[in-house]
Amino acid sequence: MKNTLLAGLLFSACVGAANAADFTMRLSHQLPPTHHVAKTLDRFAEDVAKETGSRVEVQIFGSEQAFKAAQNHAAVARGQIEAAIVTNFQWGGTLPEMNVITLPYFMTDLPRLQSFPKSEAAKVLEDKLLEKGVRNIAWLYTSRQSIFTSNGKPLIKTEDFSGMKVRGLSKLVDEGLIAVGAAPATMPGSEVYQALQTGVIDAGLTDVSAAFSRRYYEVQKYGTVTPFFAVYFHLFVTPAWWDKLPADVRAGIERAADKAERDIVGVTEETAANAITQLKEKGMEIYVQSDEEAAVWKSRMQKPVLDAFRKIGPDATKLVDLIEKL
C-alpha cells in the first residue's frame, strides 16, 4: 500500500510539473524543512527555473517523503527519481573513499572546504560515484562544527566517552570513537532523536545546525561543540536522464548547482553560529572547545581512522594527499 501511495505521489508531481515545464527533476532528501540545506535546495529549485527559462521544474520531496535516506542512491541509480542528496558518509562500505571528508579533524578548515568542490580530489570521488550509477552535480558544504550531546554528564574529556553508546557515522569513522572507549551505533540523522529519547544510545553526534533543527534540546541536556568532522550533502542525478537533456538545459542546471555550492558556504557558517546560541536559549548547556582541547581529541581520535582509511586502497591514499594540498 505504501509503495502504491508513493508511486502515485511521484507520478502526480511529475505530471503536474510536465504541464508547466519541458523537463521534471524530482529531488528526494531526508532533511526537515527548517534545515539550512533544505532551504538551499528550495532556492536551487528557483534558480534552476530561472537559469533554464522555466524549462525544468524541480519537485522536492523532503523529510523522506519519497525515499528513506538509505534508499536515495538506489532510487536515483535505477531512475525511480531523477535526483537526490545524501551525506558523504552515508555511502559507508559501498564507497568508503567518500569518508575522506569526514575523517576526524581533517577537513574542518574553511579554505580547504571552499576549495574542495572544484578540486582534483572531488573529481576522483565523482568518477567513483559515476561507477556506482549516479552523476554528481554539486557539493553542498554542510558542517565543520560538530556537537556531541548527552544527558547524564557532559562530554568534556576523551575519558568521558568510556562505555558510552554514541551515534556513529560509518564503520570507518567510528574507529575514532572506539579509540576513546565509546560504543558507536551507526544510524541516519532522522533516527537519532528517537534513539536518544528512548535510550537506545546515550549520546548524539551531528552538526550543530542539525542538533537545533532536529530539536535535540528536547531530549538532551549537554552539548560539546568541536570541529570533529566536515560534512557535505552532495547532489546527484540519474545519468541516463541527465544525458538526454539538451546541452543548454544541462548548463542551466549546472549554473544553479554552482550557485548553490557558493551560497551555502556563508549560510552554513552563519547557521552554525546561530545554532549554538539557539541551543543555549532552549536550555542546553553548551561547551565550545578551545583549539588546544580540540587538538587533544584529535591526537586520540584521528590516527586510527586515518590509518584504516589509507588501507582501503591507492585511491584512498591519493585522496588524502590531494586534500592535504588544498
XYZ file of C-alpha atoms in Angstrom:
326
model
C 0.000 0.000 0.000
C 2.798 2.386 0.920
C 4.596 1.772 -2.385
C 1.359 2.444 -4.275
C 0.869 5.733 -2.471
C 4.473 6.692 -3.123
C 4.195 5.898 -6.795
C 1.058 8.000 -7.009
C 2.707 10.899 -5.243
C 5.711 10.893 -7.555
C 3.592 10.412 -10.668
C 1.244 13.260 -9.742
C 4.172 15.592 -9.126
C 5.753 14.606 -12.429
C 2.539 15.152 -14.392
C 1.877 18.467 -12.691
C 5.386 19.687 -13.449
C 5.242 18.438 -17.035
C 2.237 20.643 -17.639
C 4.333 23.697 -16.870
C 7.831 22.687 -17.979
C 9.599 20.601 -20.592
C 11.504 18.529 -18.010
C 10.905 17.359 -14.463
C 13.604 16.941 -11.838
C 12.190 15.180 -8.768
C 14.601 15.520 -5.854
C 14.498 13.389 -2.695
C 16.122 14.223 0.624
C 15.912 13.310 4.286
C 16.022 16.753 5.887
C 13.305 18.663 7.746
C 12.220 21.892 6.026
C 13.922 24.031 8.701
C 17.399 22.660 7.922
C 19.606 25.148 6.084
C 20.464 22.622 3.360
C 16.754 22.020 2.742
C 16.308 25.761 2.333
C 19.274 25.854 -0.042
C 17.590 23.195 -2.172
C 14.427 25.310 -2.279
C 16.500 28.177 -3.655
C 18.222 25.774 -6.057
C 14.808 24.854 -7.464
C 14.053 28.528 -8.054
C 17.453 29.081 -9.667
C 17.012 26.093 -11.976
C 13.751 27.560 -13.241
C 15.467 30.910 -13.762
C 18.587 29.527 -15.436
C 16.655 27.218 -17.782
C 13.925 29.682 -18.712
C 11.404 27.562 -16.759
C 12.099 24.560 -18.957
C 12.948 22.472 -15.861
C 10.669 22.107 -12.847
C 12.383 20.862 -9.684
C 9.970 18.995 -7.440
C 11.373 18.474 -3.940
C 10.412 15.606 -1.642
C 11.995 16.377 1.716
C 11.699 14.716 5.132
C 11.894 11.271 3.492
C 8.521 11.723 1.769
C 9.656 9.741 -1.253
C 12.529 7.539 -0.100
C 14.402 6.856 3.105
C 17.922 8.269 3.358
C 19.487 4.874 2.716
C 17.286 4.324 -0.360
C 18.150 7.513 -2.240
C 21.234 6.217 -4.044
C 19.460 3.155 -5.445
C 16.355 5.162 -6.339
C 18.390 7.590 -8.462
C 20.616 4.906 -9.967
C 17.517 2.965 -11.070
C 15.785 6.072 -12.401
C 12.908 5.858 -9.898
C 13.541 9.526 -9.196
C 15.803 11.937 -11.047
C 17.839 13.402 -8.191
C 18.664 13.166 -4.508
C 21.110 14.320 -1.879
C 22.848 12.268 0.783
C 25.753 12.959 3.103
C 29.172 11.812 2.014
C 29.407 9.354 4.929
C 26.098 7.665 4.109
C 27.910 5.715 1.385
C 29.553 3.638 4.123
C 31.113 0.469 2.742
C 29.580 0.948 -0.718
C 32.032 3.726 -1.490
C 34.348 4.042 1.528
C 36.525 6.693 -0.125
C 33.669 9.165 0.462
C 34.603 9.075 4.136
C 37.723 11.131 3.437
C 35.655 14.265 4.052
C 34.572 13.047 7.470
C 37.948 11.906 8.814
C 38.223 13.397 12.316
C 39.759 16.885 12.338
C 40.930 16.524 8.724
C 38.795 18.813 6.543
C 37.486 21.370 9.021
C 39.498 24.365 7.782
C 37.193 26.689 5.832
C 39.635 27.479 2.964
C 40.089 23.736 2.371
C 36.335 23.199 2.366
C 35.789 26.059 -0.077
C 38.423 24.691 -2.461
C 37.176 21.117 -2.449
C 34.144 21.147 -4.854
C 36.217 22.037 -7.941
C 39.330 20.154 -6.854
C 41.039 17.083 -8.258
C 40.006 15.247 -5.082
C 36.356 15.948 -5.823
C 36.857 14.726 -9.395
C 38.239 11.418 -8.088
C 35.115 10.917 -5.998
C 32.795 11.993 -8.813
C 34.306 9.358 -11.104
C 33.679 6.738 -8.422
C 30.100 7.919 -7.978
C 29.513 7.543 -11.700
C 30.738 3.955 -11.430
C 28.024 3.465 -8.782
C 25.343 4.682 -11.173
C 24.883 8.357 -10.277
C 26.280 11.599 -11.667
C 27.291 14.158 -9.076
C 26.450 17.792 -9.873
C 27.024 19.671 -6.590
C 28.869 19.503 -3.268
C 26.876 21.325 -0.610
C 29.097 22.163 2.354
C 27.030 21.352 5.419
C 29.153 21.401 8.538
C 32.568 21.735 10.127
C 31.235 22.222 13.648
C 30.080 19.006 15.276
C 28.291 18.536 18.565
C 28.345 15.591 20.934
C 25.185 15.653 23.046
C 24.425 13.772 26.254
C 22.240 13.680 29.334
C 23.968 12.054 32.292
C 27.160 14.093 32.039
C 28.832 16.479 29.605
C 31.470 15.011 27.303
C 34.425 17.288 28.014
C 37.415 14.934 28.074
C 38.044 11.880 25.940
C 37.778 9.786 29.099
C 34.111 10.786 29.339
C 33.323 8.593 26.310
C 34.235 5.370 28.090
C 31.309 2.945 27.890
C 29.008 5.463 26.193
C 26.716 4.328 23.368
C 27.245 7.094 20.797
C 25.602 7.743 17.447
C 28.169 6.690 14.854
C 28.655 7.823 11.267
C 30.261 4.907 9.441
C 32.264 1.806 10.258
C 35.433 3.655 9.312
C 34.878 6.921 11.173
C 33.590 5.038 14.189
C 37.144 3.797 14.756
C 37.853 7.210 16.262
C 35.052 6.784 18.788
C 36.141 3.254 19.615
C 39.650 4.602 20.289
C 38.287 6.613 23.243
C 36.219 3.763 24.630
C 32.815 4.591 23.130
C 30.409 2.077 21.598
C 29.200 3.650 18.329
C 25.871 2.771 16.725
C 25.642 4.000 13.136
C 22.290 5.457 12.100
C 20.931 8.211 9.809
C 20.201 11.593 11.331
C 16.448 11.077 11.059
C 16.602 8.227 13.599
C 18.805 9.836 16.246
C 16.161 11.855 18.105
C 14.069 8.783 18.895
C 17.174 6.753 19.761
C 18.190 9.416 22.268
C 14.669 9.736 23.616
C 14.282 6.000 24.205
C 17.807 5.396 25.486
C 18.930 3.244 22.561
C 22.026 5.471 22.565
C 23.491 7.612 25.326
C 24.994 10.374 23.217
C 24.238 12.058 19.936
C 26.649 13.207 17.249
C 25.666 15.587 14.487
C 26.450 19.068 13.227
C 25.301 21.935 15.424
C 22.714 23.157 12.925
C 21.049 19.744 12.721
C 21.029 19.494 16.528
C 18.802 22.545 16.589
C 16.640 21.801 13.560
C 16.062 18.234 14.805
C 15.249 19.547 18.335
C 17.884 17.622 20.257
C 17.378 20.151 23.051
C 14.117 18.380 23.878
C 15.899 15.147 24.811
C 19.474 16.180 25.647
C 20.905 18.408 28.384
C 24.561 18.824 27.410
C 26.403 19.575 24.188
C 30.112 19.804 23.385
C 30.991 21.658 20.178
C 34.163 20.542 18.405
C 35.466 20.520 14.798
C 35.260 16.718 14.769
C 34.298 16.264 11.142
C 33.231 18.025 7.981
C 30.165 17.014 6.008
C 28.893 17.613 2.513
C 25.452 16.747 1.298
C 26.087 16.050 -2.358
C 23.522 16.335 -5.125
C 23.426 13.635 -7.778
C 21.214 12.697 -10.716
C 20.354 9.712 -12.898
C 22.973 9.646 -15.697
C 20.531 8.451 -18.375
C 18.098 11.260 -17.554
C 20.895 13.827 -17.436
C 22.450 12.758 -20.733
C 19.112 13.133 -22.557
C 18.720 16.768 -21.514
C 19.616 19.383 -24.129
C 23.074 20.858 -23.584
C 21.714 24.314 -22.755
C 19.371 22.849 -20.148
C 22.196 20.918 -18.506
C 24.264 24.087 -18.486
C 21.443 25.964 -16.761
C 21.145 23.326 -14.047
C 24.921 23.370 -13.594
C 24.886 27.150 -13.113
C 22.210 26.777 -10.452
C 24.229 23.992 -8.812
C 27.399 26.101 -8.834
C 25.492 28.972 -7.234
C 24.188 26.619 -4.526
C 27.766 25.466 -3.823
C 28.920 29.072 -3.410
C 25.948 30.399 -1.486
C 25.776 27.615 1.065
C 29.224 28.411 2.478
C 28.100 31.630 4.130
C 24.738 30.147 5.065
C 26.353 27.147 6.754
C 28.787 29.298 8.723
C 26.041 31.668 9.877
C 23.644 28.847 10.675
C 26.245 27.069 12.821
C 26.964 30.207 14.837
C 23.258 30.861 15.321
C 22.570 27.243 16.269
C 24.942 27.401 19.230
C 23.056 30.431 20.561
C 19.680 28.848 19.838
C 20.557 25.619 21.635
C 21.592 27.624 24.686
C 18.339 29.567 24.551
C 16.455 26.266 24.524
C 18.139 25.277 27.778
C 21.048 23.108 26.661
C 24.358 23.561 28.453
C 26.805 24.109 25.590
C 30.576 23.778 25.913
C 32.668 25.074 22.988
C 36.114 23.548 22.848
C 39.260 25.630 22.644
C 41.803 24.892 19.904
C 44.009 23.229 22.498
C 41.207 20.929 23.664
C 40.336 20.024 20.075
C 43.992 19.144 19.488
C 43.864 16.675 22.385
C 40.770 14.972 20.938
C 42.440 14.917 17.522
C 45.507 13.197 18.965
C 43.298 10.357 20.270
C 40.716 10.049 17.507
C 42.291 10.851 14.132
C 45.166 8.381 13.699
C 43.217 5.092 13.907
C 40.692 6.393 11.372
C 43.331 7.806 9.022
C 45.342 4.578 9.185
C 42.246 2.500 8.434
C 41.274 4.814 5.589
C 44.642 4.533 3.852
C 44.302 0.735 3.902
C 41.228 0.952 1.649
C 43.470 1.239 -1.384
C 45.627 3.531 -3.531
C 42.776 5.945 -4.281
C 42.255 6.493 -0.556
C 45.898 7.443 -0.101
C 45.690 9.617 -3.218
C 42.675 11.459 -1.792
C 44.422 12.156 1.500
C 47.430 13.550 -0.348
C 45.290 15.697 -2.668
C 43.229 17.159 0.158
C 46.286 17.910 2.270
C 47.464 20.125 -0.596
C 44.247 22.187 -0.708
